Amino acid sequence: MKKTNIQSSTMIGDSTTIGNGNVIGHNIEGVTIIQGNTVTYEGDKEKNIFTQKYAPVLIKKYGRQNIGLVGIVSFLSGIITIFTGIISVTKSNIIPFIPHIDILNPYWMVVSFFLIIIGAWFLNVRSYYDMSQCKECKQEFAYIESREPKIKEDKILEGTRIKITRYYKCKYCGHEDMRVVKKTVQSDKTVY
């Protein structure tokens, strides 16, 4: 009788790979871990350079409250301008005091989109101010992202549940903070 040498594909070490690409064991830096319906990996740090550069200047010059107020007013003005422009173009009499002006409609649409963009950016500046203030020493614009975020994706019946954990550190006192964002991405119900 002939002897056969059977070698297993199972590798023992920092992590163990078993059938269907499932990995169990320790997470090695930068390696994707798959366990059943769960995938865990490291993402990229936030790169919001424009807001990080200009938010301190705007907040210092105009103040937190004024930035938020200008953002809300600008955003809502843009929405209202788009709404009235659409009503004017369609010559609808839903609101009788809105005049029909053919010449200005394209310009008003550009202005309304500009107002929406400016309003959204000002609201983003205020949000960045609020989240970057240190909880310990109360310094403004203190938190910087200290390492790559951990991302965990779970396949569920409704789609994919994503959990992003970001790590921040105060550049003044060294206080560390962690923020978790959870969202569910709906799956396409189409079966092929």
PDB file of C-alpha atoms in Angstrom:
ATOM      1  CA  MET A   1       0.000   0.000   0.000  1.00  0.00           C
ATOM      2  CA  LYS A   2       1.276   3.483  -0.968  1.00  0.00           C
ATOM      3  CA  LYS A   3       1.420   6.222   1.666  1.00  0.00           C
ATOM      4  CA  THR A   4       0.022   9.643   0.734  1.00  0.00           C
ATOM      5  CA  ASN A   5       1.192  12.846   2.379  1.00  0.00           C
ATOM      6  CA  ILE A   6      -1.802  15.165   2.899  1.00  0.00           C
ATOM      7  CA  GLN A   7      -0.960  18.792   3.703  1.00  0.00           C
ATOM      8  CA  SER A   8      -3.518  21.136   5.212  1.00  0.00           C
ATOM      9  CA  SER A   9      -4.000  24.728   4.064  1.00  0.00           C
ATOM     10  CA  THR A  10      -4.558  25.810   7.652  1.00  0.00           C
ATOM     11  CA  MET A  11      -1.770  28.122   8.806  1.00  0.00           C
ATOM     12  CA  ILE A  12      -1.173  28.572  12.505  1.00  0.00           C
ATOM     13  CA  GLY A  13       0.350  31.856  13.656  1.00  0.00           C
ATOM     14  CA  ASP A  14      -0.871  35.373  14.463  1.00  0.00           C
ATOM     15  CA  SER A  15      -4.140  34.527  12.761  1.00  0.00           C
ATOM     16  CA  THR A  16      -5.599  31.320  11.459  1.00  0.00           C
ATOM     17  CA  THR A  17      -7.149  31.057   8.015  1.00  0.00           C
ATOM     18  CA  ILE A  18      -9.830  28.442   7.598  1.00  0.00           C
ATOM     19  CA  GLY A  19     -12.223  27.553   4.768  1.00  0.00           C
ATOM     20  CA  ASN A  20     -13.997  30.227   2.680  1.00  0.00           C
ATOM     21  CA  GLY A  21     -11.491  32.932   3.621  1.00  0.00           C
ATOM     22  CA  ASN A  22     -12.659  33.178   7.237  1.00  0.00           C
ATOM     23  CA  VAL A  23      -9.947  34.447   9.560  1.00  0.00           C
ATOM     24  CA  ILE A  24      -9.845  33.942  13.289  1.00  0.00           C
ATOM     25  CA  GLY A  25      -7.218  35.176  15.690  1.00  0.00           C
ATOM     26  CA  HIS A  26      -5.532  38.511  16.310  1.00  0.00           C
ATOM     27  CA  ASN A  27      -5.882  41.526  14.062  1.00  0.00           C
ATOM     28  CA  ILE A  28      -2.585  42.302  12.365  1.00  0.00           C
ATOM     29  CA  GLU A  29      -2.109  46.007  11.536  1.00  0.00           C
ATOM     30  CA  GLY A  30      -3.764  46.791   8.189  1.00  0.00           C
ATOM     31  CA  VAL A  31      -5.224  43.304   7.688  1.00  0.00           C
ATOM     32  CA  THR A  32      -8.872  42.674   6.969  1.00  0.00           C
ATOM     33  CA  ILE A  33     -10.553  40.296   9.397  1.00  0.00           C
ATOM     34  CA  ILE A  34     -13.555  38.317   8.161  1.00  0.00           C
ATOM     35  CA  GLN A  35     -15.692  36.310  10.567  1.00  0.00           C
ATOM     36  CA  GLY A  36     -18.916  34.903   9.164  1.00  0.00           C
ATOM     37  CA  ASN A  37     -20.974  37.897   8.014  1.00  0.00           C
ATOM     38  CA  THR A  38     -18.650  40.482   9.598  1.00  0.00           C
ATOM     39  CA  VAL A  39     -15.740  42.309   7.982  1.00  0.00           C
ATOM     40  CA  THR A  40     -13.414  44.522  10.055  1.00  0.00           C
ATOM     41  CA  TYR A  41     -10.736  46.780   8.564  1.00  0.00           C
ATOM     42  CA  GLU A  42      -8.984  50.128   8.988  1.00  0.00           C
ATOM     43  CA  GLY A  43     -10.172  53.144   7.031  1.00  0.00           C
ATOM     44  CA  ASP A  44      -8.567  56.458   6.155  1.00  0.00           C
ATOM     45  CA  LYS A  45      -8.352  59.496   8.403  1.00  0.00           C
ATOM     46  CA  GLU A  46     -10.693  62.373   7.610  1.00  0.00           C
ATOM     47  CA  LYS A  47      -9.217  64.840   5.142  1.00  0.00           C
ATOM     48  CA  ASN A  48     -11.260  67.986   5.603  1.00  0.00           C
ATOM     49  CA  ILE A  49      -8.363  70.386   4.996  1.00  0.00           C
ATOM     50  CA  PHE A  50     -10.472  73.310   3.733  1.00  0.00           C
ATOM     51  CA  THR A  51     -12.704  73.349   6.831  1.00  0.00           C
ATOM     52  CA  GLN A  52      -9.780  72.700   9.182  1.00  0.00           C
ATOM     53  CA  LYS A  53      -7.915  75.667   7.722  1.00  0.00           C
ATOM     54  CA  TYR A  54     -10.716  78.242   7.585  1.00  0.00           C
ATOM     55  CA  ALA A  55     -12.962  77.234  10.505  1.00  0.00           C
ATOM     56  CA  PRO A  56     -10.714  78.803  13.195  1.00  0.00           C
ATOM     57  CA  VAL A  57     -10.533  82.066  11.206  1.00  0.00           C
ATOM     58  CA  LEU A  58     -14.313  82.258  10.690  1.00  0.00           C
ATOM     59  CA  ILE A  59     -15.178  81.309  14.275  1.00  0.00           C
ATOM     60  CA  LYS A  60     -12.687  83.815  15.690  1.00  0.00           C
ATOM     61  CA  LYS A  61     -13.928  86.613  13.446  1.00  0.00           C
ATOM     62  CA  TYR A  62     -17.717  86.039  13.561  1.00  0.00           C
ATOM     63  CA  GLY A  63     -18.354  83.712  16.519  1.00  0.00           C
ATOM     64  CA  ARG A  64     -19.954  80.293  16.795  1.00  0.00           C
ATOM     65  CA  GLN A  65     -23.549  81.552  17.039  1.00  0.00           C
ATOM     66  CA  ASN A  66     -23.277  83.894  14.049  1.00  0.00           C
ATOM     67  CA  ILE A  67     -21.713  81.206  11.847  1.00  0.00           C
ATOM     68  CA  GLY A  68     -24.599  78.854  12.664  1.00  0.00           C
ATOM     69  CA  LEU A  69     -27.203  81.576  12.074  1.00  0.00           C
ATOM     70  CA  VAL A  70     -25.699  82.592   8.712  1.00  0.00           C
ATOM     71  CA  GLY A  71     -25.521  78.920   7.714  1.00  0.00           C
ATOM     72  CA  ILE A  72     -29.181  78.256   8.509  1.00  0.00           C
ATOM     73  CA  VAL A  73     -30.430  81.488   6.885  1.00  0.00           C
ATOM     74  CA  SER A  74     -28.327  80.942   3.762  1.00  0.00           C
ATOM     75  CA  PHE A  75     -29.357  77.304   3.393  1.00  0.00           C
ATOM     76  CA  LEU A  76     -33.069  78.043   3.870  1.00  0.00           C
ATOM     77  CA  SER A  77     -32.886  81.058   1.524  1.00  0.00           C
ATOM     78  CA  GLY A  78     -31.413  78.832  -1.159  1.00  0.00           C
ATOM     79  CA  ILE A  79     -34.170  76.237  -0.721  1.00  0.00           C
ATOM     80  CA  ILE A  80     -36.892  78.916  -0.856  1.00  0.00           C
ATOM     81  CA  THR A  81     -35.305  80.516  -3.929  1.00  0.00           C
ATOM     82  CA  ILE A  82     -35.213  77.172  -5.757  1.00  0.00           C
ATOM     83  CA  PHE A  83     -38.836  76.511  -4.785  1.00  0.00           C
ATOM     84  CA  THR A  84     -40.033  79.917  -6.000  1.00  0.00           C
ATOM     85  CA  GLY A  85     -37.948  79.609  -9.185  1.00  0.00           C
ATOM     86  CA  ILE A  86     -39.566  76.277 -10.028  1.00  0.00           C
ATOM     87  CA  ILE A  87     -43.024  77.713  -9.386  1.00  0.00           C
ATOM     88  CA  SER A  88     -42.197  80.713 -11.575  1.00  0.00           C
ATOM     89  CA  VAL A  89     -40.911  78.544 -14.438  1.00  0.00           C
ATOM     90  CA  THR A  90     -43.934  76.240 -14.362  1.00  0.00           C
ATOM     91  CA  LYS A  91     -46.243  79.316 -14.331  1.00  0.00           C
ATOM     92  CA  SER A  92     -48.128  77.724 -11.451  1.00  0.00           C
ATOM     93  CA  ASN A  93     -50.591  79.770  -9.404  1.00  0.00           C
ATOM     94  CA  ILE A  94     -49.984  77.847  -6.172  1.00  0.00           C
ATOM     95  CA  ILE A  95     -48.678  81.007  -4.543  1.00  0.00           C
ATOM     96  CA  PRO A  96     -50.255  84.019  -6.306  1.00  0.00           C
ATOM     97  CA  PHE A  97     -47.710  86.681  -5.247  1.00  0.00           C
ATOM     98  CA  ILE A  98     -44.748  84.987  -7.040  1.00  0.00           C
ATOM     99  CA  PRO A  99     -44.314  86.750 -10.396  1.00  0.00           C
ATOM    100  CA  HIS A 100     -43.363  84.965 -13.603  1.00  0.00           C
ATOM    101  CA  ILE A 101     -39.990  86.308 -14.820  1.00  0.00           C
ATOM    102  CA  ASP A 102     -38.392  84.357 -17.683  1.00  0.00           C
ATOM    103  CA  ILE A 103     -35.152  86.345 -17.927  1.00  0.00           C
ATOM    104  CA  LEU A 104     -33.964  85.978 -14.318  1.00  0.00           C
ATOM    105  CA  ASN A 105     -34.800  82.316 -13.705  1.00  0.00           C
ATOM    106  CA  PRO A 106     -31.408  80.799 -14.697  1.00  0.00           C
ATOM    107  CA  TYR A 107     -29.577  83.409 -12.625  1.00  0.00           C
ATOM    108  CA  TRP A 108     -31.783  82.870  -9.585  1.00  0.00           C
ATOM    109  CA  MET A 109     -31.175  79.137  -9.783  1.00  0.00           C
ATOM    110  CA  VAL A 110     -27.398  79.713  -9.749  1.00  0.00           C
ATOM    111  CA  VAL A 111     -27.768  82.101  -6.801  1.00  0.00           C
ATOM    112  CA  SER A 112     -29.930  79.598  -4.925  1.00  0.00           C
ATOM    113  CA  PHE A 113     -27.412  76.775  -5.385  1.00  0.00           C
ATOM    114  CA  PHE A 114     -24.653  79.134  -4.244  1.00  0.00           C
ATOM    115  CA  LEU A 115     -26.676  79.987  -1.106  1.00  0.00           C
ATOM    116  CA  ILE A 116     -27.229  76.291  -0.357  1.00  0.00           C
ATOM    117  CA  ILE A 117     -23.515  75.482  -0.749  1.00  0.00           C
ATOM    118  CA  ILE A 118     -22.431  78.422   1.438  1.00  0.00           C
ATOM    119  CA  GLY A 119     -25.066  77.581   4.063  1.00  0.00           C
ATOM    120  CA  ALA A 120     -24.068  73.916   4.176  1.00  0.00           C
ATOM    121  CA  TRP A 121     -20.383  74.841   4.501  1.00  0.00           C
ATOM    122  CA  PHE A 122     -21.059  77.303   7.350  1.00  0.00           C
ATOM    123  CA  LEU A 123     -23.078  74.628   9.165  1.00  0.00           C
ATOM    124  CA  ASN A 124     -20.165  72.232   8.598  1.00  0.00           C
ATOM    125  CA  VAL A 125     -17.773  74.801  10.110  1.00  0.00           C
ATOM    126  CA  ARG A 126     -19.954  75.054  13.209  1.00  0.00           C
ATOM    127  CA  SER A 127     -20.210  71.282  13.480  1.00  0.00           C
ATOM    128  CA  TYR A 128     -16.418  70.976  13.151  1.00  0.00           C
ATOM    129  CA  TYR A 129     -15.988  73.578  15.907  1.00  0.00           C
ATOM    130  CA  ASP A 130     -18.320  71.671  18.234  1.00  0.00           C
ATOM    131  CA  MET A 131     -16.680  68.280  17.682  1.00  0.00           C
ATOM    132  CA  SER A 132     -13.067  69.507  17.847  1.00  0.00           C
ATOM    133  CA  GLN A 133     -13.311  71.225  21.233  1.00  0.00           C
ATOM    134  CA  CYS A 134     -11.538  69.207  23.943  1.00  0.00           C
ATOM    135  CA  LYS A 135     -13.828  67.827  26.646  1.00  0.00           C
ATOM    136  CA  GLU A 136     -11.122  68.097  29.312  1.00  0.00           C
ATOM    137  CA  CYS A 137      -9.237  71.373  28.788  1.00  0.00           C
ATOM    138  CA  LYS A 138     -12.014  73.075  26.717  1.00  0.00           C
ATOM    139  CA  GLN A 139      -9.515  74.299  24.080  1.00  0.00           C
ATOM    140  CA  GLU A 140     -11.045  75.101  20.685  1.00  0.00           C
ATOM    141  CA  PHE A 141      -9.965  73.084  17.632  1.00  0.00           C
ATOM    142  CA  ALA A 142      -7.930  70.784  19.878  1.00  0.00           C
ATOM    143  CA  TYR A 143      -8.818  67.269  18.711  1.00  0.00           C
ATOM    144  CA  ILE A 144      -6.841  65.704  15.907  1.00  0.00           C
ATOM    145  CA  GLU A 145      -7.426  62.216  14.583  1.00  0.00           C
ATOM    146  CA  SER A 146      -4.777  60.093  16.289  1.00  0.00           C
ATOM    147  CA  ARG A 147      -5.019  56.880  14.242  1.00  0.00           C
ATOM    148  CA  GLU A 148      -6.868  55.228  11.408  1.00  0.00           C
ATOM    149  CA  PRO A 149     -10.540  54.510  12.110  1.00  0.00           C
ATOM    150  CA  LYS A 150     -11.781  50.966  12.616  1.00  0.00           C
ATOM    151  CA  ILE A 151     -14.616  50.023  10.284  1.00  0.00           C
ATOM    152  CA  LYS A 152     -16.871  47.053  10.937  1.00  0.00           C
ATOM    153  CA  GLU A 153     -19.410  45.890   8.356  1.00  0.00           C
ATOM    154  CA  ASP A 154     -22.089  43.350   9.281  1.00  0.00           C
ATOM    155  CA  LYS A 155     -24.232  41.748   6.586  1.00  0.00           C
ATOM    156  CA  ILE A 156     -27.791  41.692   7.865  1.00  0.00           C
ATOM    157  CA  LEU A 157     -31.139  40.936   6.271  1.00  0.00           C
ATOM    158  CA  GLU A 158     -31.878  44.623   5.588  1.00  0.00           C
ATOM    159  CA  GLY A 159     -28.458  45.329   4.019  1.00  0.00           C
ATOM    160  CA  THR A 160     -25.112  46.214   5.570  1.00  0.00           C
ATOM    161  CA  ARG A 161     -24.701  47.701   9.051  1.00  0.00           C
ATOM    162  CA  ILE A 162     -21.576  49.868   9.157  1.00  0.00           C
ATOM    163  CA  LYS A 163     -19.898  50.965  12.400  1.00  0.00           C
ATOM    164  CA  ILE A 164     -17.060  53.491  12.117  1.00  0.00           C
ATOM    165  CA  THR A 165     -14.976  54.154  15.236  1.00  0.00           C
ATOM    166  CA  ARG A 166     -12.716  57.228  15.040  1.00  0.00           C
ATOM    167  CA  TYR A 167     -10.003  58.040  17.590  1.00  0.00           C
ATOM    168  CA  TYR A 168      -9.057  61.606  18.560  1.00  0.00           C
ATOM    169  CA  LYS A 169      -6.396  63.114  20.807  1.00  0.00           C
ATOM    170  CA  CYS A 170      -6.168  66.645  22.201  1.00  0.00           C
ATOM    171  CA  LYS A 171      -3.033  68.377  20.968  1.00  0.00           C
ATOM    172  CA  TYR A 172      -2.905  70.478  24.169  1.00  0.00           C
ATOM    173  CA  CYS A 173      -3.609  68.139  27.111  1.00  0.00           C
ATOM    174  CA  GLY A 174      -3.396  64.688  25.488  1.00  0.00           C
ATOM    175  CA  HIS A 175      -6.988  63.681  26.332  1.00  0.00           C
ATOM    176  CA  GLU A 176      -8.176  60.853  24.093  1.00  0.00           C
ATOM    177  CA  ASP A 177     -11.700  60.547  22.769  1.00  0.00           C
ATOM    178  CA  MET A 178     -13.480  57.998  20.631  1.00  0.00           C
ATOM    179  CA  ARG A 179     -16.531  58.594  18.449  1.00  0.00           C
ATOM    180  CA  VAL A 180     -18.715  55.887  16.942  1.00  0.00           C
ATOM    181  CA  VAL A 181     -20.970  56.396  13.922  1.00  0.00           C
ATOM    182  CA  LYS A 182     -23.453  53.680  12.990  1.00  0.00           C
ATOM    183  CA  LYS A 183     -25.479  53.486   9.805  1.00  0.00           C
ATOM    184  CA  THR A 184     -27.301  50.863   7.782  1.00  0.00           C
ATOM    185  CA  VAL A 185     -26.994  50.747   4.002  1.00  0.00           C
ATOM    186  CA  GLN A 186     -30.101  49.198   2.515  1.00  0.00           C
ATOM    187  CA  SER A 187     -29.494  46.265   0.170  1.00  0.00           C
ATOM    188  CA  ASP A 188     -30.965  45.957  -3.288  1.00  0.00           C
ATOM    189  CA  LYS A 189     -33.951  43.624  -3.029  1.00  0.00           C
ATOM    190  CA  THR A 190     -33.473  42.411  -6.601  1.00  0.00           C
ATOM    191  CA  VAL A 191     -32.502  38.736  -6.787  1.00  0.00           C
ATOM    192  CA  TYR A 192     -30.693  37.613  -9.924  1.00  0.00           C
TER     193      TYR A 192
END
